[in-house]
Amino acid sequence: MTLTVHDIHTYYGRSHVLQGISLEVADGETVALLGRNGAGKTTTMRSVVGLTAPHRGTVELDDTDITGMPTHQIARRGMAFVPSGRRAYASLTVRQNLALSTRGKDSPNAWTLDRVLETFPKLQQLGNRRAGHLSGGEQQMLKLGRALLSAPRILLLDEPTEGLSPAIVADLGRWLAILKKERTTVLITEQNALFALKYADRGYIIEKGLVRHEASAESLRQSTEIQRYLGVAASA
Amino acid sequence: MSESSIITNLIGILTTASTLFMVAAGLTLVFGALRLINIAHGSFYMYGAYLATTLAARLGGAGFWVSLVICPLVVAAMGVLVEVLVLRRLYRREHLTQLLATFALLLIFADIALRLWGKSVRSIKAPSALNGHFQFGGAAVPVYDLFVIGVAALVAIGLWALMSRSKLGWRVRAVVDDPEVLAASGTNVPLILTGVFALGAMLAGLSGVVIAPEQAVQPGMDAEIIVAAFIVAVIGGLGSIVGAAIGSLIIGVVETLGAVWTPSWASTFIYALMILVLAIRPWGLFGETER
Ligand SMILES: Nc1ncnc2c1ncn2[C@@H]1O[C@H](COP(=O)(O)OP(=O)(O)OP(=O)(O)O)[C@@H](O)[C@H]1O
Ligand SMILES: [Mg+2]
């Protein structure tokens, strides 16, 4: 599924946060959205899924204009948004959390419950535990599992490594590699730019609500100037 | 206390608790999902009762049973209109704005009711099947009281099954936890909110029909019930259905025994109890602290 964002402007109240973002994620591509704190990465994703509708500009999925469409309809077209932070349904059990994900129409049947539980065995063990009691890493698995169950045709991952232990970040890397191999379309934001660039085909760097730079992941990985700008530690 | 007066009081407690529960459960359910205290919830109760008096007058004997089915549905439809036309515009506003708006709705509905039904006290007859008493442990227990308790018990079981056994109920709880994520996984959140509001209104309407044969149906019953239901919900914890059940029982006990022992102080006890609970557990007995 192809996502095309054209010149979107998004406001929080009076503050003009996105000032004309344009980007594209082609079918089967993994694209990284990078930038410093407050650059507008999360807002870009929220605008795309319709949680914070843009005032101007267009968002297209394949050839359909989805600008201003209600979020649940965008989701049913096959877009899964995985927000950052502890966003599992806290009062529901893990199993109930998973049961609430609805498959988009025309979505492939690649991710069954069995396969999700096989990929995240921890979720199987935690089945009857209240999601609010899970650790950050477990919540991240649950959010991902929930998103995959909807058999997304495009996946939006906001800061998936945030607050995870190195071991779980490594797991996450393996899952991303699987998604990439299956040619799932992915848009990912990361503080940990090198992590995202390891799996991305291309990357955008945004600053103050504008795209400042666009390049292949390969060249972004190698540009020390970019890395210094993003504050990437050489060891990451 | 003699055995017969224990039974009489117990039935009194359960009957009072039952009507309160049906109203408070809706109030608390709506608060949980919409984060809004709906003062006009009392209007739904009153309209349930008034509509029942009208239908019963037209239909005679079968009127009560028809009312029991039709009136809650009519009130649910009122709820849909209120949610879609008014409240939906207020979700992002301050609590005070919402409170004032629902208070205004209560006043408007009261005016309309005055035009439609006048000031006089109205009533309906209980159907003959529910008339009379039966003897139990030396006490004469009104059959109608048992009917009221039975309806409330069915409502409680139904709500429990809905919220913990059905996907729809899980969605309602997910709306409380995280409406954005729920929308982003394909659920039509505004539809769920309208549904919850309609369900709450329907329960209030049902409670109104059920009390109509036993209590005076008259202006002011809307404000009276909302105060009582609000106290119940606050004591039990806003948002918690179990809390509404326990809160109703507590108020039932205080009201019934208070009326027996110190009639003039009964309502003072209730307010004192609410203040006590608020001082010790501001989020109520079964409530959860605000996120
Ligand atoms: N709900 C909000 N209301 C007002 N301003 C907001 C809101 N959310 C974000 N902002 C502002 O919008 C700008 C962009 O925020 P956004 O969350 O999109 O940045 P980000 O790139 O995701 O940052 P981070 O790396 O910290 O997640 C910031 O200046 C932020 O302060
Ligand atoms: Mg962010």
XYZ file of C-alpha atoms and ligand atoms in Angstrom:
559
model
C 0.000 0.000 0.000
C 1.384 3.388 -0.962
C 1.123 6.380 1.354
C 1.460 9.828 -0.159
C 1.492 12.878 2.083
C 1.347 16.166 0.263
C 2.078 19.514 1.901
C 0.164 18.995 5.160
C -0.256 21.757 7.715
C -1.380 20.751 11.185
C -2.146 22.893 14.194
C -2.502 22.243 17.916
C -4.799 25.089 18.823
C -2.968 28.146 17.506
C 0.448 26.593 17.193
C 1.335 25.748 13.625
C 3.179 22.461 14.162
C 3.428 20.936 10.684
C 4.260 23.581 8.142
C 3.997 21.670 4.904
C 5.230 18.094 5.272
C 5.389 15.994 2.118
C 6.554 12.416 2.024
C 5.925 9.120 0.362
C 6.101 5.500 1.438
C 5.941 3.199 -1.550
C 4.332 -0.226 -1.423
C 6.586 -2.666 0.443
C 8.993 0.026 1.533
C 10.254 0.776 5.058
C 10.737 4.487 5.626
C 12.274 6.192 8.660
C 11.022 9.550 9.909
C 13.792 11.175 11.924
C 14.259 14.451 13.723
C 14.961 15.955 17.085
C 12.525 16.149 19.996
C 9.489 18.182 19.064
C 10.270 18.207 15.327
C 6.790 16.943 14.491
C 7.276 13.204 13.908
C 4.407 12.074 16.100
C 2.199 14.844 14.778
C 2.897 13.690 11.217
C 1.709 10.185 12.102
C -1.331 11.507 13.956
C -2.209 13.612 10.935
C -1.905 10.617 8.629
C -4.254 8.436 10.719
C -6.671 11.296 11.243
C -6.267 11.686 15.013
C -5.197 15.288 14.472
C -6.609 16.171 11.087
C -4.444 18.470 8.972
C -5.900 21.884 8.102
C -4.380 21.902 4.669
C -2.743 19.411 2.323
C -3.698 15.869 1.406
C -3.022 12.341 2.567
C -3.549 9.545 0.061
C -3.584 5.793 0.497
C -2.967 4.139 -2.852
C -5.128 6.422 -4.957
C -7.755 7.316 -2.374
C -7.770 10.682 -0.670
C -8.169 9.936 3.056
C -7.666 13.499 4.313
C -10.250 14.287 6.964
C -11.626 10.751 7.012
C -12.512 9.446 10.510
C -9.697 7.455 12.084
C -11.614 4.178 12.268
C -12.296 4.264 8.548
C -8.640 4.884 7.788
C -7.792 1.947 10.062
C -10.250 -0.277 8.212
C -8.498 0.545 4.966
C -5.508 -1.319 6.341
C -3.482 1.258 8.259
C -2.253 0.287 11.733
C -0.846 3.010 13.976
C 1.258 1.886 16.935
C 1.627 4.912 19.202
C 4.531 5.353 21.590
C 4.269 4.780 25.304
C 1.966 2.691 27.462
C -1.044 2.545 25.222
C -2.501 -0.908 25.837
C -6.114 -0.963 27.114
C -5.113 -0.994 30.764
C -8.261 -2.491 32.274
C -8.514 -5.337 29.754
C -6.543 -8.547 29.788
C -3.898 -9.262 27.175
C -6.260 -11.660 25.421
C -9.070 -9.098 25.355
C -6.668 -6.457 24.018
C -5.806 -8.756 21.148
C -9.450 -9.631 20.508
C -10.308 -6.004 19.838
C -8.154 -5.618 16.803
C -10.233 -5.687 13.657
C -8.971 -6.820 10.323
C -9.086 -4.202 7.612
C -11.017 -5.093 4.515
C -8.894 -6.572 1.693
C -6.074 -7.079 4.170
C -3.963 -10.194 3.706
C -4.443 -13.001 6.163
C -0.764 -13.253 7.036
C -1.021 -12.628 10.778
C -3.328 -15.047 12.551
C -3.648 -15.134 16.335
C -1.554 -18.309 16.384
C 1.226 -16.694 14.442
C 1.194 -13.571 16.619
C 1.389 -15.701 19.766
C 4.181 -17.729 18.228
C 6.088 -14.557 17.416
C 5.490 -13.097 20.885
C 5.374 -16.166 23.169
C 5.288 -13.855 26.165
C 1.801 -12.716 25.189
C 0.613 -16.310 25.383
C 1.884 -16.649 28.959
C 0.414 -13.286 29.948
C -2.990 -14.008 28.369
C -5.132 -13.349 31.427
C -3.023 -10.588 32.944
C -4.417 -7.060 32.960
C -2.535 -5.026 30.372
C -2.118 -2.139 32.799
C 0.152 -4.351 34.881
C 2.558 -5.206 32.046
C 6.095 -3.869 31.817
C 7.009 -1.374 29.110
C 8.532 -4.097 26.947
C 5.504 -6.355 27.341
C 3.193 -3.486 26.447
C 5.253 -2.840 23.333
C 4.833 -6.485 22.292
C 1.126 -6.258 22.964
C 0.793 -3.092 20.884
C 2.715 -4.694 18.032
C 0.775 -7.949 18.303
C -2.479 -6.030 18.244
C -1.391 -4.115 15.167
C -0.205 -7.214 13.319
C -3.476 -9.038 14.049
C -5.242 -6.398 12.016
C -3.130 -7.654 9.085
C -2.059 -4.128 8.215
C -1.202 -3.128 4.694
C 0.765 -0.237 6.171
C 2.205 -0.012 9.667
C 3.039 3.257 11.441
C 5.446 2.702 14.342
C 6.056 5.650 16.658
C 9.269 5.269 18.678
C 9.031 1.488 19.089
C 12.316 1.186 21.025
C 11.455 3.893 23.560
C 12.138 2.639 27.078
C 13.012 -0.918 26.028
C 15.925 -2.948 27.338
C 18.687 -3.774 24.825
C 17.559 -7.408 24.693
C 14.037 -6.426 23.705
C 15.335 -3.879 21.210
C 17.213 -6.761 19.593
C 13.978 -8.796 19.465
C 12.199 -5.835 17.928
C 14.916 -5.710 15.278
C 14.244 -9.341 14.381
C 10.506 -8.642 14.020
C 11.189 -5.634 11.838
C 13.418 -7.792 9.666
C 10.537 -10.275 9.247
C 8.146 -7.489 8.291
C 10.638 -6.174 5.803
C 11.162 -9.600 4.284
C 7.405 -9.926 3.832
C 7.353 -6.521 2.206
C 5.004 -4.937 4.719
C 4.865 -1.188 4.146
C 6.280 0.547 7.245
C 6.741 4.129 8.410
C 8.852 4.298 11.572
C 10.020 7.161 13.798
C 12.920 6.741 16.169
C 15.097 8.632 18.591
C 17.482 5.777 17.988
C 18.121 6.786 14.371
C 20.707 4.129 13.653
C 18.285 1.425 14.738
C 15.602 2.671 12.343
C 18.067 3.173 9.511
C 19.247 -0.411 9.836
C 15.816 -1.572 8.585
C 14.710 1.395 6.499
C 15.104 1.798 2.752
C 14.848 5.555 2.883
C 14.661 8.269 5.507
C 13.282 11.771 5.956
C 14.710 14.232 8.431
C 12.241 16.773 9.669
C 12.848 19.924 11.607
C 10.264 22.371 12.959
C 7.479 20.808 10.960
C 9.273 20.768 7.605
C 11.152 18.085 5.703
C 14.765 19.201 5.723
C 16.426 16.281 4.064
C 15.521 13.103 2.258
C 17.913 10.332 1.303
C 18.452 6.608 1.113
C 18.978 4.896 4.450
C 22.402 3.855 3.249
C 23.623 7.410 2.749
C 21.970 8.630 5.981
C 23.773 5.878 7.872
C 27.072 7.060 6.518
C 26.666 10.796 6.808
C 28.416 11.918 9.969
C 26.906 15.372 9.540
C 23.396 13.938 9.763
C 24.357 11.798 12.691
C 25.791 14.746 14.535
C 22.596 16.691 13.804
C 20.418 13.925 15.190
C 22.728 13.527 18.170
C 23.345 9.887 17.371
C 25.875 8.197 19.563
C 28.454 6.384 17.462
C 27.930 3.221 19.469
C 24.149 2.970 18.909
C -36.248 -6.558 65.868
C -38.645 -9.382 65.236
C -38.173 -11.809 62.410
C -41.018 -10.293 60.424
C -39.692 -6.747 60.739
C -36.223 -7.921 59.704
C -37.741 -9.372 56.559
C -39.834 -6.269 55.937
C -36.775 -4.036 56.308
C -34.634 -6.275 54.165
C -37.164 -6.131 51.352
C -37.392 -2.371 51.824
C -33.613 -2.028 51.571
C -33.407 -4.162 48.447
C -36.292 -2.358 46.746
C -34.823 1.071 47.381
C -31.384 -0.151 46.307
C -32.839 -1.687 43.127
C -34.372 1.485 41.718
C -31.321 3.497 42.716
C -29.023 0.974 41.103
C -30.753 1.063 37.730
C -30.420 4.844 37.598
C -26.932 5.052 39.103
C -25.551 2.262 36.893
C -26.443 4.273 33.785
C -25.045 7.470 35.261
C -21.767 5.791 36.161
C -21.507 3.909 32.844
C -21.915 7.168 30.947
C -19.396 8.885 33.193
C -16.877 6.102 32.600
C -17.065 6.256 28.823
C -17.858 9.913 28.189
C -16.165 11.481 31.249
C -19.299 13.519 31.736
C -21.747 13.788 34.621
C -25.135 13.876 32.998
C -27.547 15.795 35.220
C -30.271 15.226 32.611
C -30.066 11.528 33.464
C -32.817 12.354 35.988
C -35.017 13.542 33.107
C -34.748 10.148 31.428
C -36.019 8.533 34.613
C -38.887 10.989 34.860
C -39.840 10.579 31.206
C -39.856 6.802 31.602
C -42.400 7.196 34.388
C -44.529 9.866 32.645
C -44.622 7.983 29.364
C -45.746 4.907 31.252
C -48.661 6.826 32.809
C -49.746 7.974 29.355
C -49.483 4.544 27.771
C -51.199 2.865 30.709
C -54.081 5.340 30.511
C -54.574 4.473 26.829
C -54.080 0.751 26.996
C -55.592 -0.197 30.342
C -54.645 -3.560 31.825
C -51.817 -4.528 29.472
C -50.504 -0.960 29.581
C -47.872 -1.656 32.180
C -46.253 -4.511 30.313
C -46.276 -2.584 27.044
C -44.775 0.407 28.840
C -42.080 -1.754 30.340
C -40.853 -2.547 26.848
C -41.708 0.597 24.870
C -40.924 3.449 27.262
C -37.264 2.560 27.894
C -36.784 2.384 24.122
C -38.395 5.784 23.589
C -36.158 7.207 26.314
C -33.129 5.549 24.699
C -34.055 7.349 21.475
C -34.193 10.621 23.427
C -30.730 9.746 24.693
C -29.447 9.295 21.151
C -30.777 12.722 20.172
C -29.255 14.388 23.233
C -25.869 12.770 22.647
C -25.696 13.451 18.930
C -27.174 16.951 18.911
C -25.730 18.399 22.113
C -23.156 16.426 24.069
C -21.004 15.357 21.142
C -20.051 19.002 20.674
C -18.953 19.306 24.283
C -16.546 16.416 24.797
C -13.492 18.584 24.405
C -14.844 21.321 26.648
C -14.275 21.821 30.352
C -16.174 19.734 32.887
C -18.003 22.817 34.114
C -19.340 23.626 30.638
C -20.593 20.070 30.263
C -22.189 20.112 33.690
C -24.007 23.355 32.934
C -25.176 22.064 29.570
C -26.655 18.903 31.042
C -28.233 20.946 33.815
C -29.809 23.156 31.156
C -31.131 20.024 29.450
C -32.702 18.911 32.738
C -34.520 22.254 33.006
C -35.673 22.136 29.383
C -36.968 18.578 29.725
C -38.730 19.547 32.964
C -40.493 22.421 31.158
C -41.546 20.198 28.305
C -42.843 17.617 30.781
C -44.844 20.327 32.528
C -46.507 21.241 29.232
C -47.209 17.666 28.277
C -48.321 16.244 31.610
C -49.107 19.218 33.835
C -48.425 19.682 37.527
C -50.721 17.062 38.941
C -49.522 13.855 40.491
C -49.991 10.903 38.160
C -49.816 7.219 38.766
C -50.452 3.867 37.183
C -51.751 0.633 38.563
C -49.499 -2.341 38.906
C -50.701 -5.206 36.720
C -52.890 -7.640 38.576
C -50.285 -10.385 38.390
C -47.982 -8.248 40.542
C -50.580 -7.115 43.049
C -50.942 -8.421 46.545
C -48.629 -9.851 49.141
C -47.390 -13.182 50.139
C -46.654 -14.318 53.626
C -43.084 -15.088 54.503
C -41.659 -15.530 58.012
C -44.600 -13.685 59.480
C -44.164 -10.681 57.196
C -46.416 -9.628 54.355
C -44.042 -9.129 51.411
C -45.429 -7.111 48.481
C -45.150 -9.084 45.252
C -44.369 -5.857 43.422
C -41.244 -5.288 45.523
C -39.947 -8.680 44.499
C -40.629 -7.747 40.885
C -38.580 -4.534 41.271
C -35.717 -6.468 42.852
C -35.906 -9.069 40.089
C -35.714 -6.454 37.318
C -32.703 -4.814 38.955
C -31.019 -8.188 39.359
C -31.546 -8.914 35.659
C -30.105 -5.500 34.787
C -27.075 -6.202 36.982
C -26.472 -9.610 35.427
C -26.979 -8.198 31.941
C -24.482 -5.403 32.530
C -21.978 -7.818 33.996
C -22.297 -10.153 31.010
C -22.044 -7.259 28.572
C -18.977 -5.685 30.147
C -16.952 -8.771 30.948
C -18.109 -11.380 28.447
C -18.781 -9.576 25.169
C -16.469 -7.897 22.713
C -18.827 -4.960 22.627
C -18.382 -4.540 26.384
C -14.613 -4.780 26.018
C -14.838 -2.013 23.441
C -16.767 0.109 25.916
C -14.025 -0.460 28.499
C -11.369 0.259 25.880
C -13.062 3.598 25.153
C -12.556 4.444 28.811
C -8.900 3.376 28.658
C -7.811 4.836 25.336
C -10.309 6.108 22.753
C -7.588 7.134 20.286
C -6.032 3.696 20.118
C -9.462 2.111 19.819
C -10.303 4.363 16.864
C -6.941 3.613 15.301
C -7.735 -0.078 15.454
C -10.907 0.321 13.470
C -13.678 0.910 16.023
C -16.201 3.654 15.400
C -15.734 5.385 18.752
C -18.491 8.020 18.388
C -20.962 5.204 17.695
C -19.864 3.397 20.871
C -20.297 6.594 22.872
C -23.792 7.139 21.484
C -24.617 3.528 22.276
C -23.391 3.800 25.858
C -25.353 6.988 26.354
C -28.503 5.412 24.929
C -28.055 2.372 27.172
C -27.686 4.596 30.237
C -30.821 6.540 29.253
C -32.695 3.297 28.663
C -31.865 2.008 32.146
C -33.032 5.278 33.688
C -36.240 5.056 31.650
C -36.750 1.450 32.733
C -36.319 2.422 36.345
C -38.888 5.198 35.835
C -41.458 2.728 34.490
C -40.784 0.283 37.283
C -41.327 2.809 40.075
C -44.421 4.363 38.457
C -46.949 2.028 40.156
C -45.334 2.565 43.566
C -44.399 6.214 43.676
C -46.000 9.512 42.777
C -45.122 10.531 39.230
C -44.800 14.292 39.402
C -42.610 17.288 38.606
C -39.379 17.345 40.610
C -38.809 13.598 40.561
C -36.047 14.199 37.981
C -33.949 16.378 40.301
C -34.671 14.183 43.292
C -33.446 10.990 41.641
C -30.344 12.579 40.115
C -29.197 13.776 43.531
C -29.696 10.304 44.984
C -28.072 8.541 42.015
C -25.169 10.955 42.076
C -24.567 10.249 45.763
C -24.692 6.523 45.055
C -22.236 6.854 42.179
C -19.872 9.032 44.182
C -19.873 6.676 47.146
C -19.385 3.623 44.929
C -16.852 5.376 42.713
C -17.815 7.146 39.478
C -17.320 4.802 36.566
C -17.694 1.577 38.526
C -20.831 -0.525 38.059
C -19.968 -2.724 41.029
C -19.563 0.491 42.987
C -23.038 1.612 41.891
C -24.473 -1.674 43.173
C -22.717 -1.437 46.542
C -23.461 2.289 46.818
C -27.159 1.600 46.170
C -27.231 -1.030 48.887
C -25.538 1.319 51.345
C -28.047 4.068 50.631
C -30.841 1.502 50.815
C -29.696 0.490 54.294
C -29.286 4.037 55.561
C -32.577 5.214 54.111
C -34.634 2.254 55.285
C -33.188 1.925 58.782
C -32.944 5.687 59.140
C -36.640 5.962 58.366
C -37.387 3.376 61.048
C -35.178 4.735 63.814
C -34.724 8.457 63.263
C -36.992 9.544 60.425
C -35.973 13.200 60.515
C -32.261 12.417 60.235
C -32.275 9.812 57.475
C -31.244 12.109 54.660
C -28.669 13.863 56.811
C -26.999 10.482 57.327
C -26.783 9.995 53.595
C -25.062 13.314 52.964
C -22.749 12.775 55.930
C -21.838 9.373 54.528
C -21.002 10.860 51.149
C -18.802 13.507 52.738
C -17.068 10.861 54.814
C -16.339 8.707 51.751
C -15.128 11.731 49.803
C -12.798 12.680 52.648
C -11.254 9.216 52.947
C -11.447 7.922 49.361
C -12.205 10.821 47.020
C -12.468 8.399 44.086
C -15.147 6.342 45.885
C -15.155 2.814 47.223
C -14.652 1.065 43.878
C -13.563 3.925 41.672
C -10.167 4.393 40.161
C -8.101 7.522 40.469
C -8.331 9.816 37.474
C -5.664 9.078 34.874
N -1.225 18.026 22.262
C -0.388 19.041 21.957
N -0.772 20.314 22.167
C 0.044 21.344 21.864
N 1.262 21.199 21.327
C 1.696 19.963 21.086
C 0.893 18.805 21.394
N 1.590 17.699 21.044
C 2.757 18.137 20.552
N 2.832 19.484 20.570
C 3.951 20.305 20.069
O 4.079 20.030 18.699
C 5.444 19.961 18.341
C 5.691 18.643 17.638
O 5.462 17.587 18.551
P 5.627 16.061 18.179
O 5.143 15.282 19.333
O 5.003 15.821 16.863
O 7.199 15.930 18.042
P 8.082 14.626 17.895
O 8.952 14.864 16.736
O 7.247 13.421 17.890
O 8.942 14.694 19.207
P 9.466 13.539 20.183
O 10.750 13.075 19.633
O 9.634 14.250 21.481
O 8.411 12.483 20.243
C 6.225 20.150 19.615
O 6.656 21.471 19.657
C 5.243 19.887 20.704
O 5.538 20.672 21.824
Mg 6.996 11.796 19.196
